[in-house]
Amino acid sequence: MNQKPELRCVTSNGMSASPNGSANTMQNDKAQPNAGLPSVLMKARRSALEELHQLLADVFDKADDIFFEYAGKAQSDQEKDSYIETMRQLRLNRKEIERNFYQKLNVLFKKLPHSAEEGVSLEAISALEGLSLVADDDLEMNVALDAMVSKAKNKFADKIYQLNTRMEALLVHSHIKVNEKNNPFHPQQICEAFNSATQVVQCDIKKRLVLYKLFDKFVISDYDVVLDTANAVLAEAGVLPDLKGTPTLASVRRRAQEPKAAESQGESQSGPQVSAAKQAANEFFTQLQTLLASVRNVPMVTNMVSGPIGSSAADAREMSNAELFEVLSRVQQVQPQGEDVINGKISLPKVNVRGVVSNILRQRESKQGPEKVGQTDTDVINLVSMLFDFILDDDNLPVPVKALIGRLQIPYLKLAIQDYGFFSRGGHPARKLLNELARAGIGLNEDADHLQKDMVFKKIQSTAQRILSEYEKDAALFDELLHDFSQFMQTEVRRSQMIEQRTKAAEEGKAKAQLAEKTALETVRKRLDGKTVPEVVVRLLTDGWMSVLKLVFLKYGPESNNWLGAVKTIDHLLLSVAPTEDDAARKKLFNIVPILLKNLRQGLNSVSFNPFEMGEMLTELEQLQMQVLRGETPEHLDDRKDPAKDLVAAVTEDMERMGATPVLPERGKVSPLDITRTATATPDAQLEALPDSDPYLQQAKKLNVGAWLEFRNAEGNKTRSKLAAHIKSADKMIFVNRTGVKIDEKTTLGLAHALKKGEVLILEDSLLFDRALQNVIGNLRKVKESNL
């Protein structure tokens, strides 16, 4: 088989594996290119990973619903809590899991050109990091993984063979035998990567097997689309295009879209899947009703969970669902639209739905007779009311955003009466929209002038107004608004991320420059400590050579030969002016001095040192060196004043000051001693040290990049900001506002003290509705348990 024309491909130029810029989940690997991989294989890799990314996203989307469903069916509160906790961990760690998953595969891609015939197993690379299962659980987990791999190998054997063959043809010069041990596309590697990546989720084997079943259902079962994509890209590039059964790339893409279209169509029609979802929602709501019933008559609970709303007469007629909808729609029409919030007249609308509906029923009683709301609908009203009470009491949201969200209580109540899945489905569009509104609003400040100009707040406001004015019974409105709001926020996030990255880069550069200055100061201090040297040497080092050290540090780093050479120049400089009576030492010095002077001149020229001043200092230095070479004592030793001693004392004091940031003086304008007087200490420099066990210090250390905080000053003003970067080398935390602009910086110790004083509050930015639901359920359980 002559495949020469097909192997005319260049090596990789380090292009990223992230499909279509999905930077949040698949980290860019440009910094570490897959050297040795042909560019056509890199193209196939990108296209295949795009398809794999879509399949993996389905796993997490469905996991939310399935774990919530299992929680609803749990036999005990402990079991229910464990399902909820697993669901929460998956949400919080999703990005990390996806990042680790693709990084594991990337390890194999990097090793592929260099792997031996037996291959490099991902299992050997990862060693199942952090796996803490007991032996039986480990065995059960391995059986589940092996079953997935075996199913995929049998089902897609031809496609795997084609891909192995094409990859071998591309790597023919490396004599690589491509098989399941070194082919990153092989189901074996995909399953092992998923297993390794998901170890960050702490759960028992039962929950982990549920996760594996989801991976099997949504990734492995449809994995042929990944294999077909890789094969099609290689075939269209001319790599063994005549292998039997090779699909075209266009046909693969059409087939990949068909399940999604069918699923979308199936969701809008009645059928077995819809019935099952509805049944699960009803079961979960029934459990909520049982919980409500158990505390309905407990005195410590508000009348919100008392009997049905309306007349207590024995002959009172129970309102139909349509009649209740009509009543709630009337209430919705008189809800404020939110303009008062933008004008600064902020109020939190805690709507007493029970009272409002009761008043309407009393007004209708003369015409309609005694009426009441059925117990089921009353339970829905109670639940939604408690959920919105939590939202309005939540300090993590700014007041203007809470005011807008709070006015959505009636529309969301109507939706919940219509669809119990609102309570049980994590992926419900109305729930997701509420979470997105809250997530977008967490970075907004309460200042009215800023709100009038802030596009995000205006978008939250217009979205809330559309719900109030347009929602009747068609829940498709929430799908439309969710899509529209998500698209808007994607644009906003991209814009802020660009500014944030520039801010981060500037701060990292600044921190590196400060570190370079401190390192240069410390290097000179150590060399001068305990020595008496001529004043010209001190001026040469402080006015000029420390700038050279800083430049070399920034350009080459403190481990480089260039840095070692610059430091050695200082040692030679000091040696050249130290008197000695040893003829051998003077002979050695005679060979060093010309090279030293050359290095000094080159170094000072590299920092554009004043040539006139440099000439004067080097001339004076040469005269001193000649005295030493002649065996004479340099004149400076007869001086009473020792400038080096003064410099050492001043620099030592400055370097011992915690957090000090030395600033070099402008060359030629101040004396060498002024170098330490210009050093400025950060506000955190004088703070009292805290023990490692201090809870506030622990909180500050554990704060992750991306976390939101609220800063409060003495006047009571509040500013919200996000931790954009933690520069470890300088222990500097950089905080930015919603648009990515820097507003503050703190050390870890400084943040700990601010937390302790209440000047900073760490905000909870997890899913708002889910926190509210967990809070309501948790409170009801506490009441139930306390009255048993």
Coordinates of C-alpha atoms in Angstrom, one line a residue, residues 149-337:
V149 CA -15.1 -0.5 27.7
S150 CA -16.0 -4.0 26.6
K151 CA -19.4 -2.8 25.3
A152 CA -17.7 0.0 23.3
K153 CA -15.0 -2.2 21.9
N154 CA -17.5 -4.7 20.7
K155 CA -20.0 -2.2 19.3
F156 CA -17.4 0.0 17.6
A157 CA -14.7 -2.5 16.8
D158 CA -14.5 -1.5 13.1
K159 CA -14.3 2.2 13.8
I160 CA -11.6 1.7 16.4
Y161 CA -9.6 -0.5 14.0
Q162 CA -9.9 2.2 11.2
L163 CA -8.6 4.9 13.6
N164 CA -5.7 2.8 14.9
T165 CA -4.7 2.0 11.3
R166 CA -4.8 5.6 10.1
M167 CA -2.9 6.9 13.1
E168 CA -0.2 4.2 12.5
A169 CA 0.1 5.4 8.9
L170 CA 0.6 9.0 10.1
L171 CA 3.2 7.9 12.7
V172 CA 4.9 5.3 10.4
H173 CA 8.3 7.0 10.8
S174 CA 8.1 6.7 14.6
H175 CA 7.4 2.9 14.3
I176 CA 4.5 3.3 16.7
K177 CA 2.0 0.5 17.1
V178 CA -1.3 2.2 18.0
N179 CA -3.6 0.3 20.2
E180 CA -5.9 0.7 23.2
K181 CA -3.0 1.4 25.5
N182 CA -1.7 4.5 23.7
N183 CA -4.6 5.7 21.5
P184 CA -6.2 8.7 23.3
F185 CA -9.4 8.2 21.3
H186 CA -9.8 4.6 22.5
P187 CA -12.8 4.0 24.8
Q188 CA -10.4 2.5 27.4
Q189 CA -8.6 5.8 27.7
I190 CA -11.8 7.8 27.7
C191 CA -13.3 5.7 30.6
E192 CA -10.1 5.8 32.6
A193 CA -9.8 9.6 32.1
F194 CA -13.4 10.1 33.3
N195 CA -12.8 7.8 36.3
S196 CA -9.7 9.7 37.3
A197 CA -11.2 13.1 36.8
T198 CA -14.3 12.4 38.9
Q199 CA -12.3 11.4 42.0
V200 CA -12.7 15.0 43.2
V201 CA -16.3 14.1 44.0
Q202 CA -16.5 12.4 47.4
C203 CA -19.3 9.9 47.4
D204 CA -20.0 6.3 48.1
I205 CA -19.9 3.6 45.5
K206 CA -23.7 3.7 45.0
K207 CA -23.6 7.4 43.9
R208 CA -20.4 6.8 41.8
L209 CA -22.1 4.0 39.9
V210 CA -25.0 6.2 39.1
L211 CA -22.5 8.7 37.6
Y212 CA -20.8 5.9 35.6
K213 CA -24.2 4.8 34.2
L214 CA -24.8 8.4 33.0
F215 CA -21.4 8.4 31.4
D216 CA -22.2 5.0 29.8
K217 CA -25.6 6.3 28.5
F218 CA -24.6 9.7 27.2
V219 CA -21.0 9.2 26.2
I220 CA -20.1 5.6 25.5
S221 CA -23.4 4.7 23.9
D222 CA -23.0 7.5 21.3
Y223 CA -19.2 7.3 21.2
D224 CA -19.3 6.3 17.5
V225 CA -19.8 10.0 16.6
V226 CA -16.4 10.8 18.2
L227 CA -14.6 7.9 16.3
D228 CA -16.4 8.7 13.0
T229 CA -15.4 12.3 13.3
A230 CA -11.7 11.5 13.8
N231 CA -11.8 9.0 11.0
A232 CA -13.6 11.3 8.6
V233 CA -11.2 14.2 9.2
L234 CA -8.2 11.9 8.5
A235 CA -9.8 10.3 5.5
E236 CA -10.7 13.7 4.0
A237 CA -7.1 14.8 4.5
G238 CA -6.0 11.8 2.4
V239 CA -5.0 9.4 5.1
L240 CA -6.1 5.9 3.9
P241 CA -9.4 7.3 2.4
D242 CA -10.4 4.0 0.9
L243 CA -10.9 2.0 4.0
K244 CA -14.3 0.3 3.9
G245 CA -17.1 2.0 5.8
T246 CA -15.4 5.4 6.3
P247 CA -18.1 8.0 6.7
T248 CA -17.9 11.6 5.4
L249 CA -17.5 14.4 7.8
A250 CA -20.8 16.0 6.6
S251 CA -22.7 12.8 7.3
V252 CA -21.2 12.5 10.8
R253 CA -22.3 16.0 11.7
R254 CA -25.8 15.5 10.4
R255 CA -26.1 12.3 12.4
A256 CA -24.7 14.0 15.5
Q257 CA -27.6 16.6 15.3
E258 CA -30.4 14.0 14.8
P259 CA -30.5 12.8 18.4
K260 CA -30.6 16.4 19.7
A261 CA -33.4 17.3 17.3
A262 CA -35.4 14.2 18.2
E263 CA -34.9 14.8 21.9
S264 CA -36.0 18.4 21.5
Q265 CA -39.1 17.3 19.6
G266 CA -39.8 14.5 22.1
E267 CA -39.7 17.0 25.0
S268 CA -42.6 19.0 23.4
Q269 CA -44.8 15.9 22.9
S270 CA -46.4 13.5 25.3
G271 CA -44.8 10.1 25.6
P272 CA -43.3 7.6 28.0
Q273 CA -40.3 9.7 28.8
V274 CA -42.5 12.8 29.5
S275 CA -44.8 10.6 31.7
A276 CA -41.8 9.3 33.6
A277 CA -40.5 12.7 34.3
K278 CA -43.9 13.9 35.3
Q279 CA -44.3 10.9 37.7
A280 CA -40.9 11.7 39.2
A281 CA -41.9 15.3 39.7
N282 CA -45.2 14.3 41.3
E283 CA -43.4 11.9 43.7
F284 CA -40.9 14.5 44.8
F285 CA -43.7 17.1 45.3
T286 CA -45.7 14.5 47.3
Q287 CA -42.7 14.1 49.7
L288 CA -42.6 17.9 50.1
Q289 CA -46.3 17.8 50.9
T290 CA -45.8 15.1 53.5
L291 CA -43.1 17.3 55.1
L292 CA -45.4 20.3 55.1
A293 CA -48.2 18.3 56.6
S294 CA -46.0 17.1 59.5
V295 CA -45.4 20.7 60.6
R296 CA -48.7 22.3 59.5
N297 CA -50.0 22.7 63.1
V298 CA -46.8 23.3 64.9
P299 CA -47.1 26.7 66.8
M300 CA -43.5 27.8 66.1
V301 CA -44.2 27.7 62.3
T302 CA -45.9 30.8 60.8
N303 CA -49.5 30.5 59.5
M304 CA -47.9 30.1 56.1
V305 CA -48.2 26.3 56.5
S306 CA -51.6 26.3 58.1
G307 CA -54.8 25.0 56.5
P308 CA -56.2 25.8 53.1
I309 CA -56.6 29.4 52.0
G310 CA -60.1 31.0 51.9
S311 CA -63.3 30.2 53.7
S312 CA -63.4 27.7 56.6
A313 CA -67.1 27.0 56.0
A314 CA -68.0 23.4 55.7
D315 CA -69.8 24.0 52.4
A316 CA -67.0 26.1 50.9
R317 CA -66.4 25.3 47.3
E318 CA -62.8 24.4 46.2
M319 CA -61.5 26.6 43.5
S320 CA -60.5 25.0 40.2
N321 CA -56.9 25.4 38.9
A322 CA -58.2 27.7 36.2
E323 CA -59.9 29.9 38.7
L324 CA -56.8 30.2 40.9
F325 CA -54.8 31.1 37.8
E326 CA -57.3 33.9 37.1
V327 CA -56.9 35.2 40.6
L328 CA -53.1 35.1 40.5
S329 CA -53.1 36.8 37.1
R330 CA -55.0 39.7 38.6
V331 CA -52.4 40.0 41.4
Q332 CA -49.6 39.8 38.8
Q333 CA -51.1 42.7 36.8
V334 CA -50.8 45.0 39.7
Q335 CA -47.2 44.0 40.6
P336 CA -44.7 46.9 40.3
Q337 CA -42.7 46.7 37.1

